[in-house]
Amino acid sequence: MSLPNATKVLVIGYVWPEPRSSAAGGHMMQILETFLQQGWDITFSSPAGTGEHRDDLTALGIREVPIELNNNSFDAFITKLAPDMVLFDRFMMEEQFGWRVEKHCPDAVRVLETSDLQSLRDARQQRLKNRLKASDDANDFSDLFAPALREEFELMADTDLAKREIAALYRCDLNLMISEFEIELLAEQFNVPRDLLHWCPLMVDAPDSPPAPFEDRSHFIHIGNFRHAPNWDAVLWLKTTIWPLIREQLPTAQLHIYGAYTPPKATALHNTAQGFHVMNWAEDALQVMSAARVCLAPLRFGAGIKGKIIDAMLCGTPNVTTPVGAEAMHGESPWPGAVTRTAREFADCAVQLYIDQTQWTHAQATGLALLADRYQLQTHGPALIAKLEYCQQHLAEIRRDNFTGSMLRHHQHKSTQYMSQWIEAKNRFKENA
């Protein structure tokens, strides 16, 4: 229940939150729950259709209001609501609705939940496509992994997506960044002021019971929403290259692949004789992760930090991944499993971790320690609230210092205003013709 005079927050979601389908959905729910703990008054709106795995926000005391793109009814809605703060879920929502917020609620704090840098993910996907066209080597992808910040900048800088996304970052008063790597990329290469960037990773509570031990677990697991391109690519690399290498050493090994919105092209990969099982959506991802012995996350591109790996650590399940999977996730701490650069190395490490109880137990303990060190809700939740309250109290100063953002908001507002006037004039001309 919101408190009297509570901060009124409008969240404009790219989709309705599905925490059991994606890390992005889980992170949004963590943010909403942090707001609720403050007694803030929350309205969640989205132009998206309702997904089959969405959470019931009304049960938490959050109002749900569907909205439409390019529809003037939003103007009346936001004017009546008069939010103190607007949280855009992904930069596309800021593009679509930011100018309307500026027009009707100019004093509302504008916050962008980036989830990850989509322009970085898209550029890395293009780099992988180019590499696959240039070479049929399905083993060694070392040249794709962990390039210098400058190389990433040069890959992104000329793209339309990067220009759109970073303009949206500037137009907001605060941007929630899930990855420290992306903060450094934006600050050092794109010259985005650090004051506009707030590190807000996935936030979890410590497990309330010890995880299952080595001897009570079996099988390998991969998990991830099939609509997310990096996950689908990881499944293909597993199927064509990595899993056959694992089965060479462990002929009876079984791999269980779970993911929301499983398409026919994924179910077609199911092959019991190869131990390659496409299991569709998991009702309880933590339950199936807790039963597995090793999590496989062979990501060849992507951005942000990885929800599947956080889930693996929560469940005490060691993992094998790539530098893309491990990026920005462990700081100076050791990795709870193995980070590899080739399919052969990936398979060898996965097998060794699967059969070596001592190594496996050490990796499990390392993951739990990493969670406690970097991802605790009781640390990041209060830090987020403190930063948002600072923005409320110093909004004029923040906007004055962010002249580029003010300039971009001005031109965004003016351009849409001129477009609206042109459309009205065109319609009047038709009526009088």
XYZ file of C-alpha atoms in Angstrom:
433
model
C 0.000 0.000 0.000
C 1.347 3.405 -0.935
C 1.992 5.982 1.756
C 0.325 9.431 1.909
C 2.200 11.809 -0.411
C 4.147 8.841 -1.767
C 6.241 9.265 -4.866
C 4.023 8.533 -7.848
C 5.788 6.414 -10.470
C 4.672 5.607 -13.997
C 6.493 2.694 -15.631
C 6.186 2.423 -19.412
C 7.082 -1.148 -20.242
C 8.349 -2.523 -23.516
C 6.494 -5.691 -22.485
C 4.501 -6.774 -19.456
C 7.014 -8.302 -17.013
C 7.658 -12.036 -17.355
C 10.237 -12.809 -14.646
C 10.074 -16.548 -15.317
C 10.842 -16.052 -19.017
C 13.723 -13.580 -19.105
C 16.333 -11.843 -16.985
C 14.961 -8.493 -18.175
C 11.542 -9.380 -16.782
C 13.130 -10.496 -13.531
C 15.100 -7.275 -13.207
C 12.002 -5.179 -13.783
C 10.191 -7.047 -11.018
C 13.135 -6.489 -8.677
C 12.947 -2.750 -9.377
C 9.174 -2.668 -8.870
C 9.456 -4.566 -5.585
C 12.108 -2.095 -4.424
C 9.702 0.762 -5.171
C 6.874 -1.017 -3.356
C 9.032 -1.417 -0.255
C 9.314 2.382 -0.200
C 5.548 2.699 -0.278
C 5.660 4.360 -3.691
C 2.505 4.556 -5.794
C 3.116 2.614 -9.035
C 1.265 2.455 -12.326
C 2.576 0.087 -15.001
C 1.626 0.722 -18.618
C 2.611 -0.970 -21.849
C 1.577 -0.946 -25.501
C 2.473 -4.654 -25.762
C 0.062 -7.541 -25.812
C -0.156 -9.697 -22.710
C 2.249 -12.656 -22.797
C 1.290 -16.061 -21.513
C 3.901 -15.975 -18.711
C 3.304 -12.428 -17.420
C 3.146 -11.641 -13.703
C -0.044 -10.327 -12.103
C 1.043 -6.849 -11.038
C -2.354 -5.982 -9.590
C -1.864 -8.675 -6.955
C 1.130 -6.639 -5.735
C -0.847 -3.409 -5.572
C 0.407 -2.022 -8.911
C -2.138 -0.519 -11.302
C -2.050 -1.901 -14.855
C -3.033 0.460 -17.671
C -2.685 -0.641 -21.312
C -1.658 2.163 -23.658
C -1.310 2.563 -27.413
C 1.453 3.852 -29.638
C 0.782 7.081 -31.526
C -2.482 7.640 -29.696
C -3.425 10.954 -28.120
C -5.303 9.176 -25.309
C -1.941 8.797 -23.578
C -1.784 12.577 -23.215
C -4.975 12.701 -21.156
C -3.871 9.654 -19.146
C -0.485 11.018 -18.096
C -1.840 14.519 -17.466
C -4.397 13.105 -15.036
C -1.880 10.758 -13.393
C 0.742 13.540 -12.985
C 3.617 11.197 -12.026
C 6.628 12.406 -10.074
C 8.811 9.916 -11.929
C 8.584 8.065 -15.249
C 10.582 4.893 -15.793
C 11.034 3.878 -19.435
C 11.656 0.173 -19.933
C 14.117 0.087 -22.853
C 15.070 3.055 -24.987
C 12.327 2.453 -27.566
C 9.728 3.428 -24.978
C 11.548 6.701 -24.364
C 11.542 7.332 -28.114
C 7.819 6.670 -28.384
C 6.563 8.352 -25.219
C 9.357 10.625 -23.973
C 8.193 13.662 -25.914
C 4.673 13.267 -24.515
C 6.096 13.068 -20.986
C 8.128 16.205 -21.686
C 5.033 17.994 -22.958
C 2.617 17.089 -20.166
C 4.851 16.302 -17.149
C 8.083 18.239 -17.703
C 9.045 18.117 -14.014
C 8.820 14.317 -13.727
C 12.171 12.590 -13.209
C 12.942 10.569 -16.346
C 14.622 7.203 -15.726
C 15.661 4.652 -18.342
C 15.960 0.957 -17.501
C 18.351 -0.162 -20.232
C 18.345 -3.908 -19.430
C 21.429 -4.072 -21.629
C 22.898 -1.950 -24.401
C 20.948 -3.177 -27.390
C 23.225 -1.396 -29.838
C 26.194 -3.289 -28.371
C 24.397 -6.610 -28.617
C 23.335 -5.881 -32.195
C 26.874 -4.872 -33.233
C 28.319 -8.030 -31.704
C 25.746 -10.137 -33.514
C 26.821 -8.554 -36.786
C 30.450 -9.260 -35.934
C 29.571 -12.938 -35.410
C 27.662 -13.088 -38.709
C 30.671 -11.643 -40.523
C 32.967 -14.156 -38.854
C 30.727 -17.098 -39.797
C 30.657 -15.923 -43.412
C 34.428 -15.530 -43.506
C 35.358 -18.889 -41.963
C 33.823 -22.335 -41.488
C 35.839 -22.898 -38.282
C 33.161 -23.691 -35.672
C 35.684 -24.188 -32.865
C 37.750 -21.080 -32.145
C 35.984 -17.742 -31.624
C 38.713 -16.074 -29.583
C 38.783 -13.088 -31.925
C 35.163 -12.261 -31.006
C 35.588 -12.298 -27.267
C 36.426 -9.367 -24.971
C 37.782 -6.830 -27.488
C 39.059 -3.490 -26.250
C 36.555 -0.753 -25.483
C 37.760 1.185 -28.513
C 37.048 -1.748 -30.818
C 33.511 -2.011 -29.458
C 33.033 1.733 -29.960
C 34.220 1.582 -33.562
C 31.867 -1.330 -34.199
C 28.891 0.608 -32.827
C 29.572 4.274 -33.564
C 28.244 4.465 -37.130
C 25.085 2.452 -36.487
C 21.641 3.998 -36.408
C 20.755 1.911 -33.358
C 23.619 3.297 -31.261
C 22.748 6.875 -32.161
C 19.106 6.332 -31.213
C 19.911 4.505 -27.991
C 22.540 6.912 -26.701
C 20.366 9.912 -27.564
C 17.673 8.372 -25.354
C 20.212 7.957 -22.542
C 21.052 11.655 -22.735
C 17.384 12.668 -22.709
C 16.889 10.920 -19.352
C 17.923 12.149 -15.925
C 19.223 8.736 -14.869
C 19.981 5.480 -16.689
C 19.993 2.141 -14.894
C 22.917 0.063 -16.168
C 23.092 -3.629 -15.428
C 26.710 -3.984 -16.588
C 29.806 -2.163 -15.345
C 31.456 -2.898 -18.696
C 28.724 -0.936 -20.450
C 29.157 1.971 -18.026
C 32.853 2.119 -18.933
C 32.077 1.869 -22.653
C 29.557 4.708 -22.501
C 31.689 6.941 -20.288
C 35.102 6.356 -21.858
C 34.202 6.020 -25.544
C 30.846 7.756 -26.036
C 31.568 10.457 -23.407
C 28.256 9.976 -21.611
C 28.537 11.707 -18.191
C 28.963 9.166 -15.424
C 26.413 11.033 -13.300
C 23.742 9.867 -15.763
C 24.685 6.197 -15.284
C 23.791 4.127 -12.221
C 24.994 0.549 -11.738
C 21.927 -1.537 -10.911
C 22.650 -5.224 -11.580
C 20.330 -8.147 -10.984
C 19.369 -8.036 -7.307
C 18.720 -11.250 -5.382
C 18.206 -12.466 -1.838
C 20.639 -15.018 -0.422
C 19.428 -18.648 -0.764
C 17.479 -19.696 2.327
C 18.759 -23.300 2.282
C 21.965 -25.088 1.235
C 22.022 -26.130 -2.440
C 21.881 -29.780 -3.459
C 25.289 -31.518 -3.385
C 27.200 -33.104 -6.270
C 25.925 -36.650 -5.729
C 22.261 -35.598 -5.842
C 22.529 -33.999 -9.275
C 22.645 -35.224 -12.853
C 22.694 -33.970 -16.436
C 23.742 -30.733 -18.111
C 21.339 -27.818 -18.516
C 20.956 -24.796 -20.786
C 18.175 -22.292 -20.178
C 17.062 -19.121 -21.945
C 14.190 -17.420 -23.746
C 14.237 -18.548 -27.387
C 13.107 -15.094 -28.549
C 16.465 -13.733 -27.365
C 18.863 -14.107 -30.309
C 22.025 -14.857 -28.222
C 20.237 -17.801 -26.580
C 19.164 -19.300 -29.897
C 22.698 -18.950 -31.262
C 24.054 -20.677 -28.136
C 21.684 -23.615 -28.688
C 22.848 -23.940 -32.296
C 26.533 -23.925 -31.288
C 25.773 -26.547 -28.637
C 23.933 -28.757 -31.109
C 26.366 -28.579 -34.009
C 29.735 -28.442 -32.280
C 29.991 -28.467 -28.478
C 27.585 -31.247 -27.513
C 29.124 -33.824 -29.885
C 32.516 -33.076 -28.279
C 31.053 -33.641 -24.813
C 29.400 -36.904 -25.889
C 32.729 -38.155 -27.214
C 33.971 -38.166 -23.626
C 30.665 -38.879 -21.850
C 28.660 -41.104 -24.229
C 25.635 -41.315 -21.914
C 25.525 -37.600 -21.009
C 22.179 -35.819 -21.252
C 21.546 -32.127 -21.973
C 18.211 -30.538 -21.029
C 17.386 -27.280 -22.819
C 14.648 -25.066 -21.403
C 13.275 -21.829 -22.794
C 10.106 -19.787 -23.068
C 8.396 -19.425 -26.451
C 10.034 -22.500 -27.983
C 9.713 -22.283 -31.808
C 9.401 -25.291 -34.147
C 13.014 -24.771 -35.303
C 14.111 -25.467 -31.715
C 11.921 -28.506 -31.091
C 13.255 -29.909 -34.376
C 16.679 -30.176 -32.699
C 15.372 -32.592 -30.054
C 17.160 -35.929 -30.353
C 16.867 -38.509 -27.577
C 19.520 -40.765 -29.115
C 22.034 -37.907 -28.892
C 20.978 -37.004 -25.364
C 19.887 -33.590 -26.669
C 16.521 -32.804 -25.069
C 14.544 -29.649 -25.925
C 12.261 -29.382 -22.904
C 10.303 -26.186 -23.706
C 9.417 -23.769 -20.887
C 10.274 -24.560 -17.278
C 7.469 -23.746 -14.844
C 10.109 -23.322 -12.138
C 13.531 -22.478 -13.586
C 15.251 -22.647 -10.204
C 13.907 -26.138 -9.581
C 15.291 -27.587 -12.814
C 18.554 -25.659 -12.357
C 18.923 -27.076 -8.842
C 18.606 -30.616 -10.157
C 21.273 -30.203 -12.853
C 24.978 -30.724 -12.254
C 26.455 -28.220 -14.746
C 24.954 -25.214 -16.561
C 26.178 -24.601 -20.120
C 26.091 -21.016 -21.445
C 28.099 -20.902 -24.716
C 27.264 -17.318 -25.687
C 29.024 -16.013 -28.802
C 27.458 -12.563 -28.596
C 25.264 -10.568 -26.244
C 25.358 -7.716 -23.752
C 24.436 -6.955 -20.161
C 24.776 -9.667 -17.550
C 23.232 -13.102 -17.737
C 20.188 -14.122 -15.744
C 20.780 -17.808 -16.383
C 24.186 -17.563 -14.716
C 22.748 -15.698 -11.716
C 20.132 -18.458 -11.429
C 22.878 -21.076 -11.634
C 24.775 -19.437 -8.764
C 21.572 -19.157 -6.709
C 21.042 -22.880 -7.158
C 24.664 -23.783 -6.487
C 25.099 -25.045 -10.056
C 28.578 -24.470 -11.542
C 28.641 -23.199 -15.118
C 30.801 -23.124 -18.213
C 30.563 -20.041 -20.406
C 32.510 -17.673 -22.671
C 33.973 -14.202 -22.029
C 30.674 -12.772 -23.318
C 28.771 -14.767 -20.691
C 31.135 -13.779 -17.886
C 31.457 -10.111 -18.893
C 30.910 -7.667 -16.010
C 29.687 -10.456 -13.745
C 32.520 -11.212 -11.349
C 34.833 -8.212 -11.054
C 38.113 -9.411 -9.535
C 36.542 -12.541 -8.008
C 37.146 -16.071 -9.347
C 34.600 -17.601 -11.705
C 32.232 -20.339 -10.421
C 33.152 -22.827 -13.132
C 35.074 -22.076 -16.308
C 35.341 -19.298 -18.922
C 36.410 -20.604 -22.327
C 37.075 -19.338 -25.860
C 36.793 -22.421 -28.084
C 34.288 -25.236 -28.479
C 36.937 -27.828 -27.613
C 37.978 -25.997 -24.452
C 34.323 -25.517 -23.529
C 33.589 -29.226 -23.882
C 36.710 -30.304 -21.978
C 35.956 -27.963 -19.073
C 32.319 -29.040 -18.968
C 33.286 -32.706 -18.783
C 35.920 -32.116 -16.113
C 33.520 -30.082 -14.003
C 30.859 -32.767 -14.401
C 33.037 -35.645 -13.199
C 35.371 -33.988 -10.668
C 33.522 -33.612 -7.371
C 36.269 -31.583 -5.706
C 36.414 -29.041 -8.527
C 32.619 -28.947 -8.722
C 32.185 -28.321 -4.976
C 34.744 -25.511 -5.058
C 32.923 -23.896 -8.018
C 29.603 -24.114 -6.162
C 31.060 -22.321 -3.115
C 32.641 -19.703 -5.387
C 29.282 -18.914 -6.969
C 27.533 -18.458 -3.643
C 30.328 -16.149 -2.451
C 30.072 -14.127 -5.665
C 26.326 -13.659 -5.172
C 26.867 -12.393 -1.638
C 29.601 -10.010 -2.784
C 27.958 -8.399 -5.841
C 24.234 -9.086 -6.205
C 22.536 -8.628 -2.844
C 19.136 -6.913 -2.965
C 19.698 -5.319 0.447
C 22.727 -3.501 -1.006
C 21.536 -2.415 -4.437
C 17.906 -1.707 -3.511
C 18.665 1.100 -1.029
C 21.373 2.486 -3.349
C 18.832 2.738 -6.157
C 16.285 4.514 -3.964
C 18.927 6.938 -2.674
C 19.983 7.802 -6.235
C 16.406 8.362 -7.397
C 15.606 10.543 -4.407
C 18.738 12.578 -5.108
C 17.501 13.085 -8.674
C 14.126 14.294 -7.372
C 15.797 16.782 -5.047
C 18.353 18.104 -7.558
C 16.477 17.810 -10.846
C 17.056 21.383 -12.021
C 20.790 21.115 -11.368
C 21.024 17.718 -13.101
C 19.277 19.035 -16.196
C 21.336 22.204 -16.310
C 24.550 20.171 -16.200
C 23.217 17.786 -18.844
C 22.940 20.410 -21.558
C 23.175 17.821 -24.346
C 20.161 16.003 -22.928
C 18.178 19.236 -22.605
C 19.031 20.119 -26.191
C 17.943 16.703 -27.460
C 14.674 16.868 -25.515
C 14.031 20.338 -26.946
C 14.502 19.196 -30.517
C 12.530 15.989 -29.949
C 9.616 18.015 -28.575
C 9.781 20.619 -31.331
C 10.025 18.083 -34.132
C 6.975 16.171 -32.889
C 5.121 19.440 -32.363
C 5.834 20.491 -35.958
C 4.819 17.059 -37.214
C 1.537 17.240 -35.303
C 0.843 20.700 -36.741
C 1.614 19.440 -40.255
C -0.749 16.479 -39.857
C -3.512 18.752 -38.534
C -3.024 21.157 -41.445
C -3.080 18.294 -43.923
C -6.321 16.955 -42.442
C -7.941 20.418 -42.575
C -6.930 20.748 -46.215
C -8.576 17.398 -47.016
C -11.757 18.421 -45.207
C -11.948 21.718 -47.126
C -10.984 20.286 -50.500
